[in-house]
PDB file of C-alpha atoms in Angstrom:
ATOM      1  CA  UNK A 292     -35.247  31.964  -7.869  1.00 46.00           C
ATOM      2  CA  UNK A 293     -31.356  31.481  -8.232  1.00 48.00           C
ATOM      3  CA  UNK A 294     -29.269  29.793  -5.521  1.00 52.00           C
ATOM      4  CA  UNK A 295     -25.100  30.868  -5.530  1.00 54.00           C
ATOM      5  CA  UNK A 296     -23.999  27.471  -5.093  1.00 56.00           C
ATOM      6  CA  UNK A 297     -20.081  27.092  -3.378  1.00 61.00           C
ATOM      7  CA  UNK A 298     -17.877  24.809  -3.960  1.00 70.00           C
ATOM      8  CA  UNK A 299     -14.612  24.691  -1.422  1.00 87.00           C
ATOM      9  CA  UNK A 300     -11.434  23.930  -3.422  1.00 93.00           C
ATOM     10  CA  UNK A 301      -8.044  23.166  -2.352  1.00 95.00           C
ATOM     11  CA  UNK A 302      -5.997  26.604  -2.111  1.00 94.00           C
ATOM     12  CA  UNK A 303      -2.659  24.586  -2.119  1.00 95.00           C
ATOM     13  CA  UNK A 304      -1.606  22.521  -4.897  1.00 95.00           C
ATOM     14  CA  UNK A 305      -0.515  19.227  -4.338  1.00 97.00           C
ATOM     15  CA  UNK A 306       2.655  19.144  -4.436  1.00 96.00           C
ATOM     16  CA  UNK A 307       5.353  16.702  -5.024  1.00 95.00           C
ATOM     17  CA  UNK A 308       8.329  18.254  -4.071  1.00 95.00           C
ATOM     18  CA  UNK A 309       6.017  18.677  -0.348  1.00 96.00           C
ATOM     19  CA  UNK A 310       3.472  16.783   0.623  1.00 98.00           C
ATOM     20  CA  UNK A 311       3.347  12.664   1.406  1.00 98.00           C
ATOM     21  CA  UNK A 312       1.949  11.232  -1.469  1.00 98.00           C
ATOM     22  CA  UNK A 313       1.281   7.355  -2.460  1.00 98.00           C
ATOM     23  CA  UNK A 314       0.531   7.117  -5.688  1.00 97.00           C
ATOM     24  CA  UNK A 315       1.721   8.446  -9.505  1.00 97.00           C
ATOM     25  CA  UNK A 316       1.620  12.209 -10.423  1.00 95.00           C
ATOM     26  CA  UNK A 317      -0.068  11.049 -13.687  1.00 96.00           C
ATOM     27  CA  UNK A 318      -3.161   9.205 -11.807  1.00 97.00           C
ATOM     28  CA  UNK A 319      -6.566  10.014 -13.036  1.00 96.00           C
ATOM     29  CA  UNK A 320      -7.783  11.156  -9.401  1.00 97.00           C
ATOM     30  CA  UNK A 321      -6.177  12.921  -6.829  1.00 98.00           C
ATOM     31  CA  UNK A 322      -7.372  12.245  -3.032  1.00 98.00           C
ATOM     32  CA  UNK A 323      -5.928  14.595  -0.519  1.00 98.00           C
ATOM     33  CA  UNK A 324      -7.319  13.855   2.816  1.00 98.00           C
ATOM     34  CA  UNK A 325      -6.910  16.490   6.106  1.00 98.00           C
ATOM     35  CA  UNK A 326      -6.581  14.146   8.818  1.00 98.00           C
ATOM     36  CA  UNK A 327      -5.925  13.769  12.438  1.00 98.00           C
ATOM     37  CA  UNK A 328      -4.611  10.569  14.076  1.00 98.00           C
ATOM     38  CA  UNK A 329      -6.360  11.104  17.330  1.00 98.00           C
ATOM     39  CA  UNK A 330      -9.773  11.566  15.574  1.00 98.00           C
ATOM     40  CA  UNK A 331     -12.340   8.280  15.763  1.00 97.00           C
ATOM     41  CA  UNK A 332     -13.770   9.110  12.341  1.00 98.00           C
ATOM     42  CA  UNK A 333     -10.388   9.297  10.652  1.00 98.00           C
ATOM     43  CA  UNK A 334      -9.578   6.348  11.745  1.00 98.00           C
ATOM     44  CA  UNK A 335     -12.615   4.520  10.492  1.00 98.00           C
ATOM     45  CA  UNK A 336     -11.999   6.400   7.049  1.00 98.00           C
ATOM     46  CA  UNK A 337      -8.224   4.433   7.751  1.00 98.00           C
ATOM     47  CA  UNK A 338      -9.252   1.775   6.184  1.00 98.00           C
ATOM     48  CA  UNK A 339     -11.818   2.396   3.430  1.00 98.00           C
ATOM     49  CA  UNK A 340      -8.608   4.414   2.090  1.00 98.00           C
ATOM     50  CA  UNK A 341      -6.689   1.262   2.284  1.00 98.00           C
ATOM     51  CA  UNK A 342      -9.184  -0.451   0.307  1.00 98.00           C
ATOM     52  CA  UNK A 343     -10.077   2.164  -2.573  1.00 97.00           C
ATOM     53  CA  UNK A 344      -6.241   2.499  -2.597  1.00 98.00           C
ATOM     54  CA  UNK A 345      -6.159  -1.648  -3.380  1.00 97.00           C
ATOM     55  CA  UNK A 346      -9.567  -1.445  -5.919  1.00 97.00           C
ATOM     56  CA  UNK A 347      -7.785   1.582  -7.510  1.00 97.00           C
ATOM     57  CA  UNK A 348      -4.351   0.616  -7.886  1.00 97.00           C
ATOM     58  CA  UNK A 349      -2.051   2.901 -10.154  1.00 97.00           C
ATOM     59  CA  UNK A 350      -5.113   5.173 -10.927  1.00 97.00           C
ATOM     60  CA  UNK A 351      -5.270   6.947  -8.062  1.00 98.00           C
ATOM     61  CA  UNK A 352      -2.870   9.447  -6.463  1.00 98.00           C
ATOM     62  CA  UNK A 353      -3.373   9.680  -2.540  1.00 98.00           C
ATOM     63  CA  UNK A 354      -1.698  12.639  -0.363  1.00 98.00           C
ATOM     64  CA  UNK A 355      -1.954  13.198   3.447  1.00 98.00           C
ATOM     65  CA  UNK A 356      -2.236  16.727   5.192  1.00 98.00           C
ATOM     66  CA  UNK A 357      -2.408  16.899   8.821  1.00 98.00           C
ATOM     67  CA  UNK A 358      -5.469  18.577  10.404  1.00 98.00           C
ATOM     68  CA  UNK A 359      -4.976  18.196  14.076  1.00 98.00           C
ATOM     69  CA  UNK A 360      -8.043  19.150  16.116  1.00 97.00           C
ATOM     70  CA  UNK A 361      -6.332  19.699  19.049  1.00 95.00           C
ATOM     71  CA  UNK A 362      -9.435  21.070  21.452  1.00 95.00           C
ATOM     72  CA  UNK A 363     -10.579  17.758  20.904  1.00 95.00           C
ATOM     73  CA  UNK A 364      -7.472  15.696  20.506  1.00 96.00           C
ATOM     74  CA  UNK A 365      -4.843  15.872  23.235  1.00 97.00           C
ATOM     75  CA  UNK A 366      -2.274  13.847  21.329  1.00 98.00           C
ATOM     76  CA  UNK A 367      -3.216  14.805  17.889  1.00 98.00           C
ATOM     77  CA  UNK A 368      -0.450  17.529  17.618  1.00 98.00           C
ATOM     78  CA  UNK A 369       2.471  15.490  18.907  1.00 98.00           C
ATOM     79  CA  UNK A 370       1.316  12.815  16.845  1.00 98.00           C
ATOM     80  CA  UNK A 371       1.393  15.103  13.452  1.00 98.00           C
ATOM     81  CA  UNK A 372       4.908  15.783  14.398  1.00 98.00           C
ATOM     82  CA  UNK A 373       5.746  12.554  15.216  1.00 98.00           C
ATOM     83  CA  UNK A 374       4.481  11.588  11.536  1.00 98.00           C
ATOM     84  CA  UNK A 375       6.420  14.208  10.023  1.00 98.00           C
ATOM     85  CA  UNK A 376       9.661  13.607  12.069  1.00 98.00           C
ATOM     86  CA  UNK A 377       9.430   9.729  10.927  1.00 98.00           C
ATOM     87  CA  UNK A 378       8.907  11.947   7.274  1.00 98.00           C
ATOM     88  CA  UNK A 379      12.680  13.549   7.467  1.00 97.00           C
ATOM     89  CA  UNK A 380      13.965   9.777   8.034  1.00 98.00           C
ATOM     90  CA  UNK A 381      12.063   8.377   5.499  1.00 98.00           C
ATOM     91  CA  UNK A 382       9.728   6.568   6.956  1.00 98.00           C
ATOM     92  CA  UNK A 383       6.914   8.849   6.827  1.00 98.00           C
ATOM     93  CA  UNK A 384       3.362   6.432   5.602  1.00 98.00           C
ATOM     94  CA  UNK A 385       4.723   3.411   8.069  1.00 98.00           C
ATOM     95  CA  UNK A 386       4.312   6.352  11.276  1.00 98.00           C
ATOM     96  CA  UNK A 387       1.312   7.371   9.523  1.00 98.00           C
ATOM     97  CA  UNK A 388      -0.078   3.733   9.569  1.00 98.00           C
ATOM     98  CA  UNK A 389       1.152   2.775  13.050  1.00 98.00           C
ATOM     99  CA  UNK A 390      -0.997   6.100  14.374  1.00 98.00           C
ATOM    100  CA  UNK A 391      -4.035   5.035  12.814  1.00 98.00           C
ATOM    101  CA  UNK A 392      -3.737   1.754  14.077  1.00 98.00           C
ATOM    102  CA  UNK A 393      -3.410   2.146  17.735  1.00 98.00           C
ATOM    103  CA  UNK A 394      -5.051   5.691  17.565  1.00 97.00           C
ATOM    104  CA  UNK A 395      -5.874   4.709  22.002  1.00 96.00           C
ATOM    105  CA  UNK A 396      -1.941   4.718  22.526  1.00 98.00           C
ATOM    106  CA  UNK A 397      -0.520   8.268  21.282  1.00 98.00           C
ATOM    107  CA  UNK A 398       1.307   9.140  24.354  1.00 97.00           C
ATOM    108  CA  UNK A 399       5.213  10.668  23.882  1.00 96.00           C
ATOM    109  CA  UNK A 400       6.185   7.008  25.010  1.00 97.00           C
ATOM    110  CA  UNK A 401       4.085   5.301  22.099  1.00 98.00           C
ATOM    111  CA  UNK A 402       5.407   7.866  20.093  1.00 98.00           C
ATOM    112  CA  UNK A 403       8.510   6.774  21.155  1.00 98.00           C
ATOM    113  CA  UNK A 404       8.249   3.010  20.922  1.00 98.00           C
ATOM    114  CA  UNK A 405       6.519   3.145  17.128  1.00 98.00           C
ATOM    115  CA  UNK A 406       9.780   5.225  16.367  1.00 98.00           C
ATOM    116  CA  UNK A 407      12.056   2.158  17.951  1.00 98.00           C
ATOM    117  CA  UNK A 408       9.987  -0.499  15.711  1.00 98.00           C
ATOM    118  CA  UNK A 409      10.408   1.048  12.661  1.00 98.00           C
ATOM    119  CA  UNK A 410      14.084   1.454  12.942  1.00 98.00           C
ATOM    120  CA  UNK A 411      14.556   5.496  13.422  1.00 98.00           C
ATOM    121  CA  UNK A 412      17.214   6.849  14.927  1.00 98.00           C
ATOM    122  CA  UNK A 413      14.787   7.479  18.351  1.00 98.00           C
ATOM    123  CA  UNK A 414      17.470  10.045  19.571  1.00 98.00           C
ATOM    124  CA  UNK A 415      17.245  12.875  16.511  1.00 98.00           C
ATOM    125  CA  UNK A 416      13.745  11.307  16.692  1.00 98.00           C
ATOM    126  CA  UNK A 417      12.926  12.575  20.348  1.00 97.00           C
ATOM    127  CA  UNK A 418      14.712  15.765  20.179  1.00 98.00           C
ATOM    128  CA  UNK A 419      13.061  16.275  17.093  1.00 98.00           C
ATOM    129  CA  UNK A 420       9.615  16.211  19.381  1.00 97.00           C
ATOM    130  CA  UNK A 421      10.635  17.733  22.132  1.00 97.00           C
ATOM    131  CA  UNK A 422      12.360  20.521  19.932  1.00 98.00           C
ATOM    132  CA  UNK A 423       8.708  20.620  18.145  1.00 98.00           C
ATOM    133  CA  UNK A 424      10.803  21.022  15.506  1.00 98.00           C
ATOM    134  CA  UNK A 425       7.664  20.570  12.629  1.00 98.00           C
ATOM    135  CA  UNK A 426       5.187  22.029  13.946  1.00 98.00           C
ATOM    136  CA  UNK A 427       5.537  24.462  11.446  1.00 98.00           C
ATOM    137  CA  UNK A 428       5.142  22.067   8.916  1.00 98.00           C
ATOM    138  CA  UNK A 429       2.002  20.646  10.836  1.00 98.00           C
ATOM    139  CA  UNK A 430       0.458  24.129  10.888  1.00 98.00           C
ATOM    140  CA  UNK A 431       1.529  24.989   7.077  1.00 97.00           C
ATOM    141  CA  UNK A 432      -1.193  22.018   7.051  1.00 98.00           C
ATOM    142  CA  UNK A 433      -3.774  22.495   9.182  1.00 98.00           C
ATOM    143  CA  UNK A 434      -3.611  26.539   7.742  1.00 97.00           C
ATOM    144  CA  UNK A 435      -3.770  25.518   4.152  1.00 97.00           C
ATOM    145  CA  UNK A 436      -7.116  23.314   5.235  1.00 97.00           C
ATOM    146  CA  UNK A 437      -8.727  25.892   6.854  1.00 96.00           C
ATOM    147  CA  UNK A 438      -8.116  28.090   4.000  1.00 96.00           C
ATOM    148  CA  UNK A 439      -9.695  25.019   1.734  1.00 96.00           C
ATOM    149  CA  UNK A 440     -12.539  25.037   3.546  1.00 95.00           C
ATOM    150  CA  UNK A 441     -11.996  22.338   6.266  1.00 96.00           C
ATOM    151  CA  UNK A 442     -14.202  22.619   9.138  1.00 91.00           C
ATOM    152  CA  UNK A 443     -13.818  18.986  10.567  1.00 95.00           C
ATOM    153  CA  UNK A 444     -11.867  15.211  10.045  1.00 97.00           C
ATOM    154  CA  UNK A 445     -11.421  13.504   7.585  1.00 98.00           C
ATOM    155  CA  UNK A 446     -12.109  16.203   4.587  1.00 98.00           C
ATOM    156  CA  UNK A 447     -11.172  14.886   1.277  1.00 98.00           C
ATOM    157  CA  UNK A 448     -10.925  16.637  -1.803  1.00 98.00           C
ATOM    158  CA  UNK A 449     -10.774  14.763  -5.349  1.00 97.00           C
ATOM    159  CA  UNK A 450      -9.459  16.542  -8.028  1.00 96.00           C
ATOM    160  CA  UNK A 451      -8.877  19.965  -5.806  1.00 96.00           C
ATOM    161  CA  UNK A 452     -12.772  19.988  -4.778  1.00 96.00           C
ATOM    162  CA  UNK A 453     -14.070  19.208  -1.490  1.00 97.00           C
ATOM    163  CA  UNK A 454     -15.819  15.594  -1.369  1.00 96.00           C
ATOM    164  CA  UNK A 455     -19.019  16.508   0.589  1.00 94.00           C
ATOM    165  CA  UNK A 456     -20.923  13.107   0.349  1.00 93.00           C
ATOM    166  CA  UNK A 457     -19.775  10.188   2.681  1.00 95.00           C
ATOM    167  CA  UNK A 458     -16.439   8.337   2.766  1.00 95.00           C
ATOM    168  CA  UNK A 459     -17.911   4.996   3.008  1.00 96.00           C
ATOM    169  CA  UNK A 460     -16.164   2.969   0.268  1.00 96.00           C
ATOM    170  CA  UNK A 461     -18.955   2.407  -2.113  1.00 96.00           C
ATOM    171  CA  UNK A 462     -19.697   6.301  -2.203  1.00 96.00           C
ATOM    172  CA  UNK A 463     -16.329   7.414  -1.971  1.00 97.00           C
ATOM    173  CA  UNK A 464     -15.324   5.044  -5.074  1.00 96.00           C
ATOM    174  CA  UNK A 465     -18.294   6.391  -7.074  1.00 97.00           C
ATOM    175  CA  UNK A 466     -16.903   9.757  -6.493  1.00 97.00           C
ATOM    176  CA  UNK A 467     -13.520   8.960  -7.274  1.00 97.00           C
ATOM    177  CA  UNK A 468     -13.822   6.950 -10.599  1.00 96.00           C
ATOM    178  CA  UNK A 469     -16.415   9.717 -11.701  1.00 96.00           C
ATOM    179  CA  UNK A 470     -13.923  12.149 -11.461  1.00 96.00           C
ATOM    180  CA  UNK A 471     -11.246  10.301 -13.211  1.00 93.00           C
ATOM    181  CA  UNK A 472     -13.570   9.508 -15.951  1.00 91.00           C
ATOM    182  CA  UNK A 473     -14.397  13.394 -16.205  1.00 89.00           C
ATOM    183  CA  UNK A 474     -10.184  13.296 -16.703  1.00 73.00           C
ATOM    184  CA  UNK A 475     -10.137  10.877 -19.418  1.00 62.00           C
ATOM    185  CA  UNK A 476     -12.847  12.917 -21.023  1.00 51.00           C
ATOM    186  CA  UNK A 477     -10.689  16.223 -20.533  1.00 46.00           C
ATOM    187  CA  UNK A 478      -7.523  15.086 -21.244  1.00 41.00           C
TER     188      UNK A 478
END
């Protein structure tokens, strides 16, 4: 008896020119993660990805997609944009950690008051919002996961495939320095 096995791969690239990335282009691994900052299991995953960041150092290439779930997640949207906003001032990973870390307090006025602390211009910042000015760029996301095959957050992908096993740090590090092994072994 055969089985077709399937494998869900990233459809779009990582790219540098687009996408918030921590991390060298010439890492061994690539993690992309499709996340959304109102979603309780995203931000547990928060910070296991802080740590495998820390245990990996410079081998390991992280990037960020937004995935908002917003039948779920009231705030999620507003909070993408809010991320990506903070993104055309340069200050896109501190929004993205001050999300995950009060994930309870996503409201236009948090949004508003993370903006203030981390020194945006909260003006061009709160038109930007209320202008839903990237949304586009959230959806551009959220499309290109549903094209990869995300059906729920966090998804992570290593190397362009899906990560199916569990994101809890000792499995997700297994997965990650097996792939960049398979690099060295490639490359």
């Amino acid at each position: 008896m055969s089985a077709t096995e399937w494998e869900a791969v990233l459809t779009m690239p990582v790219s540098e020119d687009r996408d918030h990335i921590q991390g060298p282009a010439d890492a061994a691994v690539t993690l992309v993660q499709y996340g959304d900052y109102e979603c309780p299991y995203c931000g547990a995953a928060y910070p296991i990805i802080k740590e495998v960041q820390a245990r990996m150092g410079e081998r390991l290439r992280f990037v960020f997609r937004n995935f908002p779930i917003t039948t779920s997640h009231p705030h999620a949207e507003q909070a993408a944009e809010a991320a990506e906003a903070a993104a055309t001032q340069g200050r896109f990973w501190q929004m993205h950690d001050l999300l995950y870390e009060n994930q309870r307090r996503l409201r236009d006025r948090d949004l508003r008051a993370y903006a203030e602390k981390l020194g945006l211009d909260v003006e061009l910042f709160g038109e930007e919002l209320a202008g839903h000015v990237h949304a586009e760029r959230v959806r551009e996301d959220f499309m290109s996961g549903v094209r990869s095959g995300v059906n729920g957050t966090p998804t992570f992908y290593i190397n362009g495939a899906r990560h199916d096993g569990s994101y809890e740090i000792e499995t997700l590090l297994t997965a990650l320095e097996r792939a960049a092994a398979s690099e060295r072994g490639t490359g």
